[in-house]
mmCIF file of C-alpha atoms in Angstrom:
data_model
loop_
_atom_site.group_PDB
_atom_site.id
_atom_site.type_symbol
_atom_site.label_atom_id
_atom_site.label_comp_id
_atom_site.label_asym_id
_atom_site.label_seq_id
_atom_site.Cartn_x
_atom_site.Cartn_y
_atom_site.Cartn_z
ATOM 1 C CA UNK A 16 -0.025 0.174 -0.297
ATOM 2 C CA UNK A 17 1.295 3.844 -0.548
ATOM 3 C CA UNK A 18 2.734 5.478 2.238
ATOM 4 C CA UNK A 19 -0.026 7.639 4.371
ATOM 5 C CA UNK A 20 -0.369 11.480 3.758
ATOM 6 C CA UNK A 21 0.290 13.151 7.294
ATOM 7 C CA UNK A 22 -2.973 13.483 8.254
ATOM 8 C CA UNK A 23 -4.059 10.405 7.769
ATOM 9 C CA UNK A 24 -1.334 8.744 10.501
ATOM 10 C CA UNK A 25 -3.105 11.470 13.034
ATOM 11 C CA UNK A 26 -6.553 9.675 12.524
ATOM 12 C CA UNK A 27 -4.728 6.036 13.434
ATOM 13 C CA UNK A 28 -6.005 5.013 15.775
ATOM 14 C CA UNK A 29 -4.200 0.745 16.257
ATOM 15 C CA UNK A 30 -1.138 0.438 17.283
ATOM 16 C CA UNK A 31 2.147 -0.323 15.526
ATOM 17 C CA UNK A 32 4.881 -2.611 16.750
ATOM 18 C CA UNK A 33 7.814 -0.870 18.091
ATOM 19 C CA UNK A 34 11.016 -2.100 16.181
ATOM 20 C CA UNK A 35 14.368 -1.063 15.227
ATOM 21 C CA UNK A 36 13.475 0.909 12.319
ATOM 22 C CA UNK A 37 14.779 4.038 10.661
ATOM 23 C CA UNK A 38 13.092 6.616 9.036
ATOM 24 C CA UNK A 39 13.430 8.873 6.609
ATOM 25 C CA UNK A 40 11.305 12.077 4.802
ATOM 26 C CA UNK A 41 10.638 11.738 1.608
ATOM 27 C CA UNK A 42 8.665 13.902 -1.167
ATOM 28 C CA UNK A 43 6.175 11.903 -3.601
ATOM 29 C CA UNK A 44 4.544 12.902 -6.241
ATOM 30 C CA UNK A 45 0.871 12.922 -5.994
ATOM 31 C CA UNK A 46 -1.601 12.537 -9.239
ATOM 32 C CA UNK A 47 -3.687 15.498 -9.089
ATOM 33 C CA UNK A 48 -6.685 17.058 -11.596
ATOM 34 C CA UNK A 49 -5.585 18.715 -14.321
ATOM 35 C CA UNK A 50 -7.996 21.399 -14.206
ATOM 36 C CA UNK A 51 -8.836 21.984 -10.939
ATOM 37 C CA UNK A 52 -11.868 23.189 -9.741
ATOM 38 C CA UNK A 53 -12.388 25.700 -6.648
ATOM 39 C CA UNK A 54 -15.511 26.981 -5.478
ATOM 40 C CA UNK A 55 -17.697 29.798 -2.877
ATOM 41 C CA UNK A 56 -15.408 32.785 -1.615
ATOM 42 C CA UNK A 57 -11.115 32.412 -0.988
ATOM 43 C CA UNK A 58 -10.132 34.729 1.221
ATOM 44 C CA UNK A 59 -6.653 35.838 0.508
ATOM 45 C CA UNK A 60 -4.744 37.085 3.741
ATOM 46 C CA UNK A 61 -1.483 39.271 1.632
ATOM 47 C CA UNK A 62 1.403 41.215 3.842
ATOM 48 C CA UNK A 63 0.647 44.914 3.209
ATOM 49 C CA UNK A 64 4.071 45.838 3.026
ATOM 50 C CA UNK A 65 6.389 46.381 -0.265
ATOM 51 C CA UNK A 66 7.565 43.784 -2.917
ATOM 52 C CA UNK A 67 4.619 41.581 -1.815
ATOM 53 C CA UNK A 68 2.189 42.779 -4.856
ATOM 54 C CA UNK A 69 3.281 40.528 -6.737
ATOM 55 C CA UNK A 70 2.768 37.365 -5.339
ATOM 56 C CA UNK A 71 -0.340 38.372 -3.739
ATOM 57 C CA UNK A 72 -1.828 39.414 -7.504
ATOM 58 C CA UNK A 73 -0.337 36.115 -9.475
ATOM 59 C CA UNK A 74 -2.715 33.895 -6.518
ATOM 60 C CA UNK A 75 -5.406 35.729 -6.342
ATOM 61 C CA UNK A 76 -5.833 35.581 -10.681
ATOM 62 C CA UNK A 77 -4.741 31.732 -10.015
ATOM 63 C CA UNK A 78 -7.483 30.975 -7.782
ATOM 64 C CA UNK A 79 -10.551 33.507 -9.666
ATOM 65 C CA UNK A 80 -9.249 31.761 -12.911
ATOM 66 C CA UNK A 81 -9.661 28.278 -11.172
ATOM 67 C CA UNK A 82 -13.487 29.703 -10.335
ATOM 68 C CA UNK A 83 -12.952 30.947 -6.648
ATOM 69 C CA UNK A 84 -14.468 34.129 -6.023
ATOM 70 C CA UNK A 85 -11.233 36.080 -4.347
ATOM 71 C CA UNK A 86 -11.661 38.126 -1.814
ATOM 72 C CA UNK A 87 -8.580 40.254 -0.151
ATOM 73 C CA UNK A 88 -7.238 41.563 3.033
ATOM 74 C CA UNK A 89 -4.143 43.371 3.505
ATOM 75 C CA UNK A 90 -2.654 42.606 6.719
ATOM 76 C CA UNK A 91 0.495 45.554 8.522
ATOM 77 C CA UNK A 92 2.631 43.977 10.104
ATOM 78 C CA UNK A 93 1.836 45.125 13.914
ATOM 79 C CA UNK A 94 -2.183 44.633 13.443
ATOM 80 C CA UNK A 95 -3.724 43.308 16.683
ATOM 81 C CA UNK A 96 -5.379 39.775 17.162
ATOM 82 C CA UNK A 97 -8.657 41.894 18.257
ATOM 83 C CA UNK A 98 -8.158 44.565 15.094
ATOM 84 C CA UNK A 99 -7.929 41.765 12.449
ATOM 85 C CA UNK A 100 -11.184 39.269 14.568
ATOM 86 C CA UNK A 101 -13.243 41.840 13.781
ATOM 87 C CA UNK A 102 -12.324 42.422 10.424
ATOM 88 C CA UNK A 103 -12.319 39.126 8.511
ATOM 89 C CA UNK A 104 -16.011 38.805 9.626
ATOM 90 C CA UNK A 105 -16.971 41.412 6.718
ATOM 91 C CA UNK A 106 -16.098 38.983 3.681
ATOM 92 C CA UNK A 107 -19.514 36.712 4.632
ATOM 93 C CA UNK A 108 -19.318 33.008 4.195
ATOM 94 C CA UNK A 109 -15.656 31.611 3.738
ATOM 95 C CA UNK A 110 -14.871 27.869 1.915
ATOM 96 C CA UNK A 111 -11.620 28.716 2.563
ATOM 97 C CA UNK A 112 -8.349 30.686 3.502
ATOM 98 C CA UNK A 113 -4.976 31.128 1.657
ATOM 99 C CA UNK A 114 -2.034 33.137 4.255
ATOM 100 C CA UNK A 115 0.949 34.686 2.168
ATOM 101 C CA UNK A 116 1.889 35.504 5.546
ATOM 102 C CA UNK A 117 4.754 33.565 5.706
ATOM 103 C CA UNK A 118 7.082 35.160 3.600
ATOM 104 C CA UNK A 119 7.053 38.187 4.923
ATOM 105 C CA UNK A 120 10.452 37.725 6.496
ATOM 106 C CA UNK A 121 11.311 40.867 7.501
ATOM 107 C CA UNK A 122 11.397 41.902 11.668
ATOM 108 C CA UNK A 123 8.424 42.038 13.174
ATOM 109 C CA UNK A 124 8.100 45.969 14.459
ATOM 110 C CA UNK A 125 6.699 44.983 18.534
ATOM 111 C CA UNK A 126 10.079 43.935 21.280
ATOM 112 C CA UNK A 127 9.941 41.083 22.210
ATOM 113 C CA UNK A 128 8.523 39.287 19.072
ATOM 114 C CA UNK A 129 9.347 36.870 16.759
ATOM 115 C CA UNK A 130 9.733 37.370 12.601
ATOM 116 C CA UNK A 131 6.631 38.972 10.698
ATOM 117 C CA UNK A 132 5.742 34.969 9.138
ATOM 118 C CA UNK A 133 5.658 33.475 12.090
ATOM 119 C CA UNK A 134 4.107 36.212 14.540
ATOM 120 C CA UNK A 135 1.268 37.132 11.541
ATOM 121 C CA UNK A 136 0.597 33.618 10.997
ATOM 122 C CA UNK A 137 -0.152 32.594 14.634
ATOM 123 C CA UNK A 138 -2.648 35.657 14.613
ATOM 124 C CA UNK A 139 -3.988 34.727 11.666
ATOM 125 C CA UNK A 140 -4.753 31.484 12.840
ATOM 126 C CA UNK A 141 -5.802 33.036 16.440
ATOM 127 C CA UNK A 142 -8.199 36.168 14.473
ATOM 128 C CA UNK A 143 -9.881 33.055 12.759
ATOM 129 C CA UNK A 144 -10.921 31.513 15.549
ATOM 130 C CA UNK A 145 -11.883 34.357 17.551
ATOM 131 C CA UNK A 146 -14.552 35.352 14.791
ATOM 132 C CA UNK A 147 -15.929 32.001 14.793
ATOM 133 C CA UNK A 148 -14.654 31.391 10.986
ATOM 134 C CA UNK A 149 -13.739 27.195 10.384
ATOM 135 C CA UNK A 150 -13.283 27.719 6.256
ATOM 136 C CA UNK A 151 -10.224 25.777 6.616
ATOM 137 C CA UNK A 152 -6.892 28.054 6.444
ATOM 138 C CA UNK A 153 -3.808 27.129 4.345
ATOM 139 C CA UNK A 154 -0.609 28.339 4.889
ATOM 140 C CA UNK A 155 1.780 29.831 1.736
ATOM 141 C CA UNK A 156 5.962 29.790 2.159
ATOM 142 C CA UNK A 157 8.784 30.302 -0.378
ATOM 143 C CA UNK A 158 11.794 27.885 0.630
ATOM 144 C CA UNK A 159 10.274 26.284 3.754
ATOM 145 C CA UNK A 160 11.376 22.967 3.202
ATOM 146 C CA UNK A 161 14.015 21.260 0.638
ATOM 147 C CA UNK A 162 12.449 18.417 -1.815
ATOM 148 C CA UNK A 163 15.877 16.892 -2.489
ATOM 149 C CA UNK A 164 18.181 17.705 -0.048
ATOM 150 C CA UNK A 165 20.410 20.541 -2.514
ATOM 151 C CA UNK A 166 17.779 23.788 -1.661
ATOM 152 C CA UNK A 167 18.328 26.126 0.300
ATOM 153 C CA UNK A 168 16.277 26.819 2.964
ATOM 154 C CA UNK A 169 14.464 29.835 4.729
ATOM 155 C CA UNK A 170 14.724 29.184 8.414
ATOM 156 C CA UNK A 171 11.899 31.952 9.241
ATOM 157 C CA UNK A 172 9.959 29.971 7.165
ATOM 158 C CA UNK A 173 10.316 26.371 8.156
ATOM 159 C CA UNK A 174 9.272 27.924 11.421
ATOM 160 C CA UNK A 175 5.506 27.969 10.413
ATOM 161 C CA UNK A 176 5.240 24.837 8.964
ATOM 162 C CA UNK A 177 6.131 23.911 12.964
ATOM 163 C CA UNK A 178 3.328 26.006 13.644
ATOM 164 C CA UNK A 179 0.731 24.601 11.117
ATOM 165 C CA UNK A 180 2.083 21.294 12.546
ATOM 166 C CA UNK A 181 0.356 21.839 15.526
ATOM 167 C CA UNK A 182 -2.566 24.011 14.724
ATOM 168 C CA UNK A 183 -3.594 20.530 12.703
ATOM 169 C CA UNK A 184 -2.970 18.755 16.235
ATOM 170 C CA UNK A 185 -5.384 21.325 17.987
ATOM 171 C CA UNK A 186 -7.570 22.547 15.108
ATOM 172 C CA UNK A 187 -8.298 19.856 12.539
ATOM 173 C CA UNK A 188 -11.856 20.906 11.701
ATOM 174 C CA UNK A 189 -10.176 24.575 10.357
ATOM 175 C CA UNK A 190 -6.714 23.583 9.490
ATOM 176 C CA UNK A 191 -5.965 23.178 5.629
ATOM 177 C CA UNK A 192 -2.386 22.660 5.123
ATOM 178 C CA UNK A 193 1.104 23.870 4.418
ATOM 179 C CA UNK A 194 2.055 24.314 0.432
ATOM 180 C CA UNK A 195 6.055 25.309 -0.236
ATOM 181 C CA UNK A 196 5.307 27.348 -3.390
ATOM 182 C CA UNK A 197 8.948 27.157 -5.888
ATOM 183 C CA UNK A 198 10.549 29.978 -7.465
ATOM 184 C CA UNK A 199 9.741 31.386 -9.406
ATOM 185 C CA UNK A 200 5.815 31.659 -9.571
ATOM 186 C CA UNK A 201 4.900 30.878 -12.814
ATOM 187 C CA UNK A 202 1.395 29.470 -14.763
ATOM 188 C CA UNK A 203 2.222 25.648 -13.949
ATOM 189 C CA UNK A 204 3.484 26.039 -10.449
ATOM 190 C CA UNK A 205 -0.014 28.178 -9.554
ATOM 191 C CA UNK A 206 -1.863 25.592 -10.750
ATOM 192 C CA UNK A 207 -0.615 23.361 -8.989
ATOM 193 C CA UNK A 208 -0.584 25.195 -5.942
ATOM 194 C CA UNK A 209 -4.868 26.088 -7.291
ATOM 195 C CA UNK A 210 -4.962 21.860 -7.766
ATOM 196 C CA UNK A 211 -3.623 21.243 -4.036
ATOM 197 C CA UNK A 212 -6.186 23.658 -2.382
ATOM 198 C CA UNK A 213 -8.631 22.034 -4.221
ATOM 199 C CA UNK A 214 -8.344 17.912 -3.597
ATOM 200 C CA UNK A 215 -9.922 16.309 -1.872
ATOM 201 C CA UNK A 216 -7.503 13.571 -0.652
ATOM 202 C CA UNK A 217 -6.283 14.286 2.569
ATOM 203 C CA UNK A 218 -2.859 16.483 1.729
ATOM 204 C CA UNK A 219 -2.016 18.877 3.973
ATOM 205 C CA UNK A 220 1.778 19.042 3.851
ATOM 206 C CA UNK A 221 2.535 19.664 -0.004
ATOM 207 C CA UNK A 222 5.762 21.212 -1.841
ATOM 208 C CA UNK A 223 4.902 22.584 -5.662
ATOM 209 C CA UNK A 224 7.589 21.868 -7.537
ATOM 210 C CA UNK A 225 7.706 20.454 -11.819
ATOM 211 C CA UNK A 226 6.059 19.044 -13.565
ATOM 212 C CA UNK A 227 3.658 18.115 -10.424
ATOM 213 C CA UNK A 228 3.057 18.576 -6.237
ATOM 214 C CA UNK A 229 5.453 16.538 -4.080
ATOM 215 C CA UNK A 230 3.574 15.267 -0.349
ATOM 216 C CA UNK A 231 5.321 14.893 2.420
ATOM 217 C CA UNK A 232 6.307 11.313 3.565
ATOM 218 C CA UNK A 233 7.275 8.920 6.577
ATOM 219 C CA UNK A 234 8.689 5.819 5.582
ATOM 220 C CA UNK A 235 11.465 3.613 6.323
ATOM 221 C CA UNK A 236 14.862 4.860 5.837
ATOM 222 C CA UNK A 237 17.111 2.276 3.977
ATOM 223 C CA UNK A 238 20.289 0.607 5.721
ATOM 224 C CA UNK A 239 23.815 2.376 4.939
ATOM 225 C CA UNK A 240 24.694 1.283 0.986
ATOM 226 C CA UNK A 241 29.051 2.650 2.581
ATOM 227 C CA UNK A 242 30.274 1.305 5.849
ATOM 228 C CA UNK A 243 28.958 3.891 8.673
ATOM 229 C CA UNK A 244 31.844 6.279 9.913
ATOM 230 C CA UNK A 245 34.477 5.148 12.494
ATOM 231 C CA UNK A 246 32.153 6.810 15.687
ATOM 232 C CA UNK A 247 33.150 10.158 16.791
ATOM 233 C CA UNK A 248 35.560 10.229 19.873
ATOM 234 C CA UNK A 249 35.314 13.728 22.228
ATOM 235 C CA UNK A 250 38.270 15.429 23.185
ATOM 236 C CA UNK A 251 40.149 18.216 24.499
ATOM 237 C CA UNK A 252 36.862 21.213 25.255
ATOM 238 C CA UNK A 253 33.107 20.859 24.711
ATOM 239 C CA UNK A 254 30.680 23.417 24.449
ATOM 240 C CA UNK A 255 26.992 22.475 25.840
ATOM 241 C CA UNK A 256 24.262 24.369 25.951
ATOM 242 C CA UNK A 257 21.875 23.906 28.178
ATOM 243 C CA UNK A 258 24.712 21.985 29.530
ATOM 244 C CA UNK A 259 22.745 21.761 33.389
ATOM 245 C CA UNK A 260 19.203 20.941 32.172
ATOM 246 C CA UNK A 261 17.283 17.431 31.638
ATOM 247 C CA UNK A 262 18.919 16.626 28.913
ATOM 248 C CA UNK A 263 22.272 18.890 28.775
ATOM 249 C CA UNK A 264 23.049 15.933 31.475
ATOM 250 C CA UNK A 265 22.850 13.589 29.789
ATOM 251 C CA UNK A 266 24.801 14.520 26.969
ATOM 252 C CA UNK A 267 27.543 15.976 29.431
ATOM 253 C CA UNK A 268 27.802 12.663 31.034
ATOM 254 C CA UNK A 269 27.768 11.007 27.722
ATOM 255 C CA UNK A 270 30.710 13.542 26.235
ATOM 256 C CA UNK A 271 32.753 12.335 29.705
ATOM 257 C CA UNK A 272 32.686 9.649 29.349
ATOM 258 C CA UNK A 273 33.805 8.808 25.957
ATOM 259 C CA UNK A 274 36.426 10.985 26.551
ATOM 260 C CA UNK A 275 36.327 14.971 26.484
ATOM 261 C CA UNK A 276 38.455 16.152 29.256
ATOM 262 C CA UNK A 277 36.838 19.088 29.726
ATOM 263 C CA UNK A 278 32.587 20.487 29.097
ATOM 264 C CA UNK A 279 31.766 23.925 29.450
ATOM 265 C CA UNK A 280 28.052 23.830 30.108
ATOM 266 C CA UNK A 281 25.833 27.007 29.084
ATOM 267 C CA UNK A 282 22.617 27.479 30.729
ATOM 268 C CA UNK A 283 20.696 30.553 31.984
ATOM 269 C CA UNK A 284 21.244 30.505 35.677
ATOM 270 C CA UNK A 285 24.703 29.051 35.626
ATOM 271 C CA UNK A 286 26.103 27.463 38.549
ATOM 272 C CA UNK A 287 23.209 28.624 40.259
ATOM 273 C CA UNK A 288 20.576 25.574 38.246
ATOM 274 C CA UNK A 289 19.235 22.820 40.590
ATOM 275 C CA UNK A 290 21.377 20.186 40.477
ATOM 276 C CA UNK A 291 24.721 22.139 39.150
ATOM 277 C CA UNK A 292 26.716 20.295 41.443
ATOM 278 C CA UNK A 293 26.193 17.205 41.636
ATOM 279 C CA UNK A 294 26.121 16.699 38.251
ATOM 280 C CA UNK A 295 30.360 18.589 38.061
ATOM 281 C CA UNK A 296 30.761 15.745 40.626
ATOM 282 C CA UNK A 297 29.364 13.387 38.427
ATOM 283 C CA UNK A 298 31.258 14.259 36.134
ATOM 284 C CA UNK A 299 34.936 14.595 38.039
ATOM 285 C CA UNK A 300 34.421 11.063 39.335
ATOM 286 C CA UNK A 301 34.513 10.864 35.151
ATOM 287 C CA UNK A 302 37.383 12.152 34.564
ATOM 288 C CA UNK A 303 36.557 15.032 33.022
ATOM 289 C CA UNK A 304 36.725 19.142 34.443
ATOM 290 C CA UNK A 305 33.902 21.043 33.826
ATOM 291 C CA UNK A 306 33.147 25.039 33.495
ATOM 292 C CA UNK A 307 29.269 25.776 34.324
ATOM 293 C CA UNK A 308 28.719 29.170 33.397
ATOM 294 C CA UNK A 309 25.658 31.780 33.209
ATOM 295 C CA UNK A 310 24.909 32.356 29.545
ATOM 296 C CA UNK A 311 21.433 33.089 27.846
ATOM 297 C CA UNK A 312 22.446 31.242 24.301
ATOM 298 C CA UNK A 313 19.542 33.767 22.849
ATOM 299 C CA UNK A 314 22.151 36.997 23.573
ATOM 300 C CA UNK A 315 25.227 37.448 21.201
ATOM 301 C CA UNK A 316 27.268 39.445 22.941
ATOM 302 C CA UNK A 317 26.691 37.247 26.320
ATOM 303 C CA UNK A 318 27.943 34.124 24.444
ATOM 304 C CA UNK A 319 30.531 36.211 22.465
ATOM 305 C CA UNK A 320 31.836 37.086 26.254
ATOM 306 C CA UNK A 321 32.122 33.102 27.352
ATOM 307 C CA UNK A 322 34.122 32.002 23.850
ATOM 308 C CA UNK A 323 36.291 34.806 24.989
ATOM 309 C CA UNK A 324 36.729 34.494 27.864
ATOM 310 C CA UNK A 325 37.729 30.368 27.087
ATOM 311 C CA UNK A 326 39.637 31.919 24.498
ATOM 312 C CA UNK A 327 41.913 34.060 26.869
ATOM 313 C CA UNK A 328 42.377 31.100 29.224
ATOM 314 C CA UNK A 329 43.474 29.219 26.375
ATOM 315 C CA UNK A 330 40.900 26.496 25.947
ATOM 316 C CA UNK A 331 40.112 25.294 21.806
ATOM 317 C CA UNK A 332 36.592 24.315 21.620
ATOM 318 C CA UNK A 333 36.684 21.614 19.823
ATOM 319 C CA UNK A 334 32.923 20.080 19.585
ATOM 320 C CA UNK A 335 29.590 22.300 19.998
ATOM 321 C CA UNK A 336 26.039 20.876 21.310
ATOM 322 C CA UNK A 337 23.483 22.539 21.540
ATOM 323 C CA UNK A 338 20.807 21.372 23.915
ATOM 324 C CA UNK A 339 19.260 24.367 25.276
ATOM 325 C CA UNK A 340 15.746 24.938 25.205
ATOM 326 C CA UNK A 341 12.016 25.821 26.251
ATOM 327 C CA UNK A 342 9.528 23.739 26.741
ATOM 328 C CA UNK A 343 5.597 24.592 27.148
ATOM 329 C CA UNK A 344 2.580 23.156 27.584
ATOM 330 C CA UNK A 345 0.585 26.295 25.929
ATOM 331 C CA UNK A 346 -2.107 26.305 23.298
ATOM 332 C CA UNK A 347 -1.592 28.275 20.700
ATOM 333 C CA UNK A 348 -5.500 29.931 20.683
ATOM 334 C CA UNK A 349 -3.416 30.924 24.000
ATOM 335 C CA UNK A 350 -0.103 31.608 22.868
ATOM 336 C CA UNK A 351 1.014 35.554 22.303
ATOM 337 C CA UNK A 352 4.388 36.532 19.932
ATOM 338 C CA UNK A 353 5.993 37.908 23.767
ATOM 339 C CA UNK A 354 5.680 34.434 25.249
ATOM 340 C CA UNK A 355 5.836 32.837 21.211
ATOM 341 C CA UNK A 356 9.007 34.609 21.015
ATOM 342 C CA UNK A 357 10.532 33.410 24.910
ATOM 343 C CA UNK A 358 10.030 30.107 23.534
ATOM 344 C CA UNK A 359 12.013 30.061 20.258
ATOM 345 C CA UNK A 360 14.255 32.031 21.207
ATOM 346 C CA UNK A 361 17.188 29.959 23.094
ATOM 347 C CA UNK A 362 16.326 27.580 20.299
ATOM 348 C CA UNK A 363 16.489 28.717 16.569
ATOM 349 C CA UNK A 364 18.185 31.749 17.139
ATOM 350 C CA UNK A 365 20.894 30.774 19.545
ATOM 351 C CA UNK A 366 21.551 28.038 17.049
ATOM 352 C CA UNK A 367 22.147 30.894 15.505
ATOM 353 C CA UNK A 368 23.962 32.476 17.121
ATOM 354 C CA UNK A 369 26.472 29.785 17.748
ATOM 355 C CA UNK A 370 26.644 28.608 13.646
ATOM 356 C CA UNK A 371 27.760 32.540 13.204
ATOM 357 C CA UNK A 372 30.406 32.336 15.387
ATOM 358 C CA UNK A 373 31.695 29.029 14.959
ATOM 359 C CA UNK A 374 32.157 29.924 11.139
ATOM 360 C CA UNK A 375 35.100 29.031 10.008
ATOM 361 C CA UNK A 376 36.939 27.676 13.227
ATOM 362 C CA UNK A 377 37.793 23.665 12.677
ATOM 363 C CA UNK A 378 35.393 21.859 15.305
ATOM 364 C CA UNK A 379 35.160 17.373 15.468
ATOM 365 C CA UNK A 380 31.401 18.235 15.606
ATOM 366 C CA UNK A 381 28.725 20.519 15.885
ATOM 367 C CA UNK A 382 25.655 18.882 16.833
ATOM 368 C CA UNK A 383 21.986 20.685 17.017
ATOM 369 C CA UNK A 384 19.248 18.365 19.463
ATOM 370 C CA UNK A 385 15.567 18.329 17.561
ATOM 371 C CA UNK A 386 12.838 16.510 18.619
ATOM 372 C CA UNK A 387 10.364 14.048 17.539
ATOM 373 C CA UNK A 388 7.533 17.428 16.871
ATOM 374 C CA UNK A 389 9.834 18.533 14.442
ATOM 375 C CA UNK A 390 8.018 16.045 12.257
ATOM 376 C CA UNK A 391 5.117 15.011 13.599
ATOM 377 C CA UNK A 392 4.274 17.561 15.480
ATOM 378 C CA UNK A 393 2.546 18.434 19.147
ATOM 379 C CA UNK A 394 -0.684 19.367 20.368
ATOM 380 C CA UNK A 395 -0.290 21.575 23.207
ATOM 381 C CA UNK A 396 3.373 22.266 23.393
ATOM 382 C CA UNK A 397 4.333 24.928 20.851
ATOM 383 C CA UNK A 398 7.611 25.343 21.401
ATOM 384 C CA UNK A 399 8.698 21.553 20.170
ATOM 385 C CA UNK A 400 7.930 23.029 17.011
ATOM 386 C CA UNK A 401 10.538 25.807 17.461
ATOM 387 C CA UNK A 402 12.869 22.860 16.346
ATOM 388 C CA UNK A 403 12.215 21.736 12.826
ATOM 389 C CA UNK A 404 14.031 22.497 10.251
ATOM 390 C CA UNK A 405 13.453 21.601 7.400
ATOM 391 C CA UNK A 406 17.208 21.211 4.844
ATOM 392 C CA UNK A 407 20.347 19.937 6.291
ATOM 393 C CA UNK A 408 21.156 21.123 9.743
ATOM 394 C CA UNK A 409 23.760 24.573 9.701
ATOM 395 C CA UNK A 410 27.275 23.838 10.534
ATOM 396 C CA UNK A 411 29.391 20.243 10.893
ATOM 397 C CA UNK A 412 26.415 17.780 12.738
ATOM 398 C CA UNK A 413 27.425 14.081 13.996
ATOM 399 C CA UNK A 414 25.339 11.368 15.209
ATOM 400 C CA UNK A 415 25.335 10.449 18.695
#
């Protein structure tokens, strides 16, 4: 049987026996109608900013050309949730909503908020719920996924795919899906977009590519054709972010057991973190020296000071392991942009800072930790999808 679409997997109720299986994401061609037809009124939500007009007009004309009655709303980056919720009912009964807010990657004007693409998508989702609109919401991106492993991925938009997976779990009745559009957005690509929007086969994570749209699949990964490389042996100084947390502490012990001589453990509370003293004692018993420092990796200046301190002390960092991150059980409808920023900045902004500050430095390993939520989604835990990256992790990676 064909591998099921992600939406179909979520509806499965039977348990699957556990086993030594490895899986990967694959993109498979979809069978779509050559002449897709849309019906009813569709709301096209576009960013109110220079440079967005061409894409908005192309999508508007494509939807209309395939049968939709299209109405357009232009949303400014600073619009409030309540303001948007008051405007949406003016468009009447809707058959669907297509958001073009994700490609707006500029910084949000509000303090302590994520990029506009993420904030705008969250506020639109919330405003639709506040106004009682149950029409399926589709979020379009440009370059959020790499279907063949070679395309350049835009991390800001990749996070919208993570948010969408949470929305699909929390609000399945008013969620449409995610569709990644190509460059250039030509006639065949627009036809593919309309085919996805008109589809009734449960496909909710689609990349529009030539010659046909591709559906996201979770498939068994084949065994490597060549022998696996020799396991990484830690040496010298290893920097571990979130080093006193649950995951970070486990990683630190793993590194010490395998030969790391000096572990630099970063955390927001530093030596004041619960269990920090017991952890350093355990690492010492394993033969590793440890240094626990207070540092928020989302603060680039603070991270630079740590690296300067290590340099002045003659410590050469041989490897970086990024485990820092926060979790939350706040549903999307209750999540504010400020909380969204707080939950995502350590994982995403911290990774970007580490990548930039270690660019050009010789490292044995650059390890980023994610979560199965980045692949599957996790309803009620919006922080988990901040780990979603649709392409190759930044820097040099290794498997632990």
